[in-house]
Structures are given as structure tokens and as C-alpha cells.
GROMACS .gro file of C-alpha atoms in nm:
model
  143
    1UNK     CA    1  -7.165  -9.304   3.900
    2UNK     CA    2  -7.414  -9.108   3.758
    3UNK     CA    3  -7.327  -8.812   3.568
    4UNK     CA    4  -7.691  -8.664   3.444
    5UNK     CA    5  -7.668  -8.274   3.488
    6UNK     CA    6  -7.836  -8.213   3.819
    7UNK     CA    7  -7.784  -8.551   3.999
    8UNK     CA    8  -7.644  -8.373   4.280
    9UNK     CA    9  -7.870  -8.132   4.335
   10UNK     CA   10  -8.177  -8.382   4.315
   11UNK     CA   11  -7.983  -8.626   4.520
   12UNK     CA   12  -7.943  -8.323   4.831
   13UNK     CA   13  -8.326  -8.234   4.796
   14UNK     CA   14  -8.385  -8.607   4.851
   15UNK     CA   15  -8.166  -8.617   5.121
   16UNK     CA   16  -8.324  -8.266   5.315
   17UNK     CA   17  -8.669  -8.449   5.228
   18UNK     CA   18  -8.554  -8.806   5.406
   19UNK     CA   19  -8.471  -8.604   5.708
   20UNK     CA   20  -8.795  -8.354   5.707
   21UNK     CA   21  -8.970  -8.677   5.685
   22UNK     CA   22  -8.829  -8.796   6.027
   23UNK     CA   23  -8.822  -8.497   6.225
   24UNK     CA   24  -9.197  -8.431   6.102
   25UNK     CA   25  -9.294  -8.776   6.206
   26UNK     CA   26  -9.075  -8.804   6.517
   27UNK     CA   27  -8.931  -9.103   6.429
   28UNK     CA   28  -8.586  -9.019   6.597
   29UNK     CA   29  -8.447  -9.037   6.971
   30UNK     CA   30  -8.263  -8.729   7.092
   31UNK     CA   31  -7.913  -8.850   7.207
   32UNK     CA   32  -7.675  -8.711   7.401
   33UNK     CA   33  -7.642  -8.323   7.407
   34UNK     CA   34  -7.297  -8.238   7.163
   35UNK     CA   35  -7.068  -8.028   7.427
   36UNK     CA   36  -6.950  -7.837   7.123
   37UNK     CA   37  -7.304  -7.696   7.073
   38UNK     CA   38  -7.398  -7.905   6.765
   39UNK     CA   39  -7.793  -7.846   6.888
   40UNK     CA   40  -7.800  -7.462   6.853
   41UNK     CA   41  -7.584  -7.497   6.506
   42UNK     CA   42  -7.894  -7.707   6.378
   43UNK     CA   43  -8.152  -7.510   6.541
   44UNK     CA   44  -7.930  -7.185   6.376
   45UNK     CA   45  -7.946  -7.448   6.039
   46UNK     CA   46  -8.306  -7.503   6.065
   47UNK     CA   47  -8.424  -7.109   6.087
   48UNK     CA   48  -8.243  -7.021   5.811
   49UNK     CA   49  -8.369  -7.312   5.595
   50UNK     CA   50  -8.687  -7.188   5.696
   51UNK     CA   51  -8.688  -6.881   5.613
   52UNK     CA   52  -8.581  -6.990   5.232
   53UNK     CA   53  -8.822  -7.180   5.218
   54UNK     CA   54  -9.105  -6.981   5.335
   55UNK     CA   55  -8.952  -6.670   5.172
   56UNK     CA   56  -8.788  -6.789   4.843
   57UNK     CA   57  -9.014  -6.591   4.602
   58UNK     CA   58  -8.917  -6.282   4.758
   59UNK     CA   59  -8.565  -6.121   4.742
   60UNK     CA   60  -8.374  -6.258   5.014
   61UNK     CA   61  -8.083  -6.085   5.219
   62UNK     CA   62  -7.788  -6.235   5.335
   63UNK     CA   63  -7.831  -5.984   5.613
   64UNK     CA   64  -8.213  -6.152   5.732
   65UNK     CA   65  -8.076  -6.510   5.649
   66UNK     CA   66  -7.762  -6.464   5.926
   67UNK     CA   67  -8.020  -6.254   6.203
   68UNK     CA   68  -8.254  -6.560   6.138
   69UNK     CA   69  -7.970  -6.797   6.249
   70UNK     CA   70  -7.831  -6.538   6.524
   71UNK     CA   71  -7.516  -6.466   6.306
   72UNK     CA   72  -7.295  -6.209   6.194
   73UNK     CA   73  -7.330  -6.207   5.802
   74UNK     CA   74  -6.956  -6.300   5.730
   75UNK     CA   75  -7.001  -6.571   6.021
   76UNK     CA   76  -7.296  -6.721   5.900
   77UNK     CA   77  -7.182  -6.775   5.548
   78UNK     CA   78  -6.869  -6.993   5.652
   79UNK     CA   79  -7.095  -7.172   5.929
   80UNK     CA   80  -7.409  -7.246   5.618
   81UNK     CA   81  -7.110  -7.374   5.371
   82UNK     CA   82  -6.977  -7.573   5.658
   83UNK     CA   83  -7.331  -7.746   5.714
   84UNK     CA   84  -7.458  -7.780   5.327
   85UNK     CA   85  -7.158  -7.715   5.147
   86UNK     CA   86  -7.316  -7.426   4.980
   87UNK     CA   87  -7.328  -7.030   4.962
   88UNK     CA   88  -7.703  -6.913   5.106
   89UNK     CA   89  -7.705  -6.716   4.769
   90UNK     CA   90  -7.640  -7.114   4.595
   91UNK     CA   91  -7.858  -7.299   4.846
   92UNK     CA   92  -8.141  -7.005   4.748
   93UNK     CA   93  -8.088  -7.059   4.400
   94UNK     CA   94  -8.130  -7.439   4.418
   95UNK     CA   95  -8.421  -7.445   4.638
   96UNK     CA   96  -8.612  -7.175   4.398
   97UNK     CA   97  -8.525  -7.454   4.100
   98UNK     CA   98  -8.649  -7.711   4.291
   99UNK     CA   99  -8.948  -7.562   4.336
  100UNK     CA  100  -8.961  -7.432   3.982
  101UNK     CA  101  -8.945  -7.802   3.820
  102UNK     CA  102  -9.208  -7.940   4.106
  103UNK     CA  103  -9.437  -7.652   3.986
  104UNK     CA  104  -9.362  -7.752   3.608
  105UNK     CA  105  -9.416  -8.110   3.649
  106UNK     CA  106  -9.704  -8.102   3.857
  107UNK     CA  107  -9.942  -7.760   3.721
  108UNK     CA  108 -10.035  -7.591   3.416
  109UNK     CA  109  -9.933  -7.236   3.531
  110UNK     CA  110  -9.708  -7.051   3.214
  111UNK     CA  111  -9.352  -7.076   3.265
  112UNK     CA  112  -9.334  -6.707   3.310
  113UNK     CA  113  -9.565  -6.737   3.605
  114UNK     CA  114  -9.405  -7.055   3.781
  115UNK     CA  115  -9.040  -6.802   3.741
  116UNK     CA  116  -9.209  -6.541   3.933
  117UNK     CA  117  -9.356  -6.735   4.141
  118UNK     CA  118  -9.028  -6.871   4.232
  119UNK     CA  119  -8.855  -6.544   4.319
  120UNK     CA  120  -8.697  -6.535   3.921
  121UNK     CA  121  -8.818  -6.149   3.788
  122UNK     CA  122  -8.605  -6.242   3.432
  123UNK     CA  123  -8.757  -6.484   3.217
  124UNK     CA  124  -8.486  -6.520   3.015
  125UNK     CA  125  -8.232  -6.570   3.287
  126UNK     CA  126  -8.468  -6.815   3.474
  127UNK     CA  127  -8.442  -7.021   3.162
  128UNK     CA  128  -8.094  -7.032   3.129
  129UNK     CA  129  -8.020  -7.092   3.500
  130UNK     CA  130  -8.319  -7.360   3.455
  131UNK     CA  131  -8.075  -7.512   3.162
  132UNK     CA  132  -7.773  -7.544   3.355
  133UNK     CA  133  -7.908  -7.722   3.653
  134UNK     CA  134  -8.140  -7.962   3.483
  135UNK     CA  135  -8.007  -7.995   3.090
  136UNK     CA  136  -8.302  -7.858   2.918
  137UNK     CA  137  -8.516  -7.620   2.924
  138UNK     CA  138  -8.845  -7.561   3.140
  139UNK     CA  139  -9.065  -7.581   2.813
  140UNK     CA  140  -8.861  -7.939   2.721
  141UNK     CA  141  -8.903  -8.062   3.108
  142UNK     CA  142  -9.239  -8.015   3.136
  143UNK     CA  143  -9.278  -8.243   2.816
   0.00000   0.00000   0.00000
């Protein structure tokens, strides 16, 4: 198996991608309705995944991330580690470093731009957190 830092995490975004692909295309058949309400629990998924994604440069509450999914906040953070096997707070985190090292790899902004643009208002702690998901640093992955 492979055991590069990060394999998970880029592995998951893959995954979320694969399945944005589909749904955006259509290329699924709705099946029977889940009696146990598994619908609404990934339409509750869904608007809190969007608003991380749409709001991930901004500081995020756990408070708007739970009324976006129609949840109490304690409720809502064993329901989002049930479905991703994540915190928010971690989900947040990996989705702004995501973004971070598709911004690195693919523009010529400064580093301390693509961290605030990412929702990171410490450069120095953007680069360390950047260091322990991928293995190097954002100067070293942008090559």
C-alpha cells in the first residue's frame, strides 16, 4: 500500500471529485427511496459541503455548518464524522489544502497570497500545516 504522506487525503478528494462528476453529469438512476431517510442525510451532506466549499476562505462556524444541514451543532458533528469520517473543523482544513496545492501547482500568485486566499491568516502556520499533509513545503511543491 502506499504510504506517501497525504495519500489519503488525495485519494478522498478523488473520490468526492468521481462522484461530483456523476451527479453533475446525471449519469446515475435514483433507486429506491432509503426508509431510514438516507436522502435528507445526503441532501443535509451536500449543504454543508457546499457551504465549505463556497465559503472556505472565510472563517467558518460550526454553528452555520450544522443550520446549513438543519442540525443541532453537537448532532451534526457525530452525523458529518459518520458520513466522511472527519471533524467539519478537519474536513475544512483539508479542503482549504486542497485548494491551496491546486492554486500552487496551477498559478503564479505568492504563497502568502494563495494562504489567504485559502482562509489561512498565518503564513507561518499555513506552511507547517502545508508540511504535514503533503511532506514538503508549498515553496518545494510548487517546484
Amino acid at each position: 500500500p502506499d504510504t506517501t504522506p497525504g495519500h489519503e487525503l488525495i485519494a478522498l478528494g478523488y473520490f468526492y471529485q468521481f462522484f461530483g462528476l456523476i451527479l453533475q453529469t446525471g449519469s446515475y438512476t435514483s433507486g429506491p427511496s432509503d426508509p431510514r431517510g438516507g436522502d435528507r442525510r445526503i441532501r443535509q451532506l451536500k449543504q454543508a459541503l457546499e457551504v465549505i466549499e463556497s465559503q472556505y476562505d472565510t472563517d467558518i462556524t460550526l454553528q452555520e455548518l450544522s443550520q446549513a444541514a438543519g442540525m443541532s451543532p453537537k448532532y451534526f458533528c457525530r452525523f458529518f464524522r459518520a458520513m466522511t469520517h472527519r471533524t467539519p473543523i478537519e474536513y475544512l482544513h483539508y479542503y482549504r489544502m486542497e485548494r491551496a496545492s491546486y492554486l500552487l501547482i496551477s498559478t503564479d500568485l505568492p504563497i502568502t497570497q494563495i494562504a489567504l486566499d485559502c482562509g489561512f491568516n498565518d503564513l507561518s502556520y499555513f506552511i507547517r500545516s502545508f508540511k504535514k499533509y503533503k511532506g514538503t513545503t508549498p515553496k518545494k511543491y510548487r517546484g
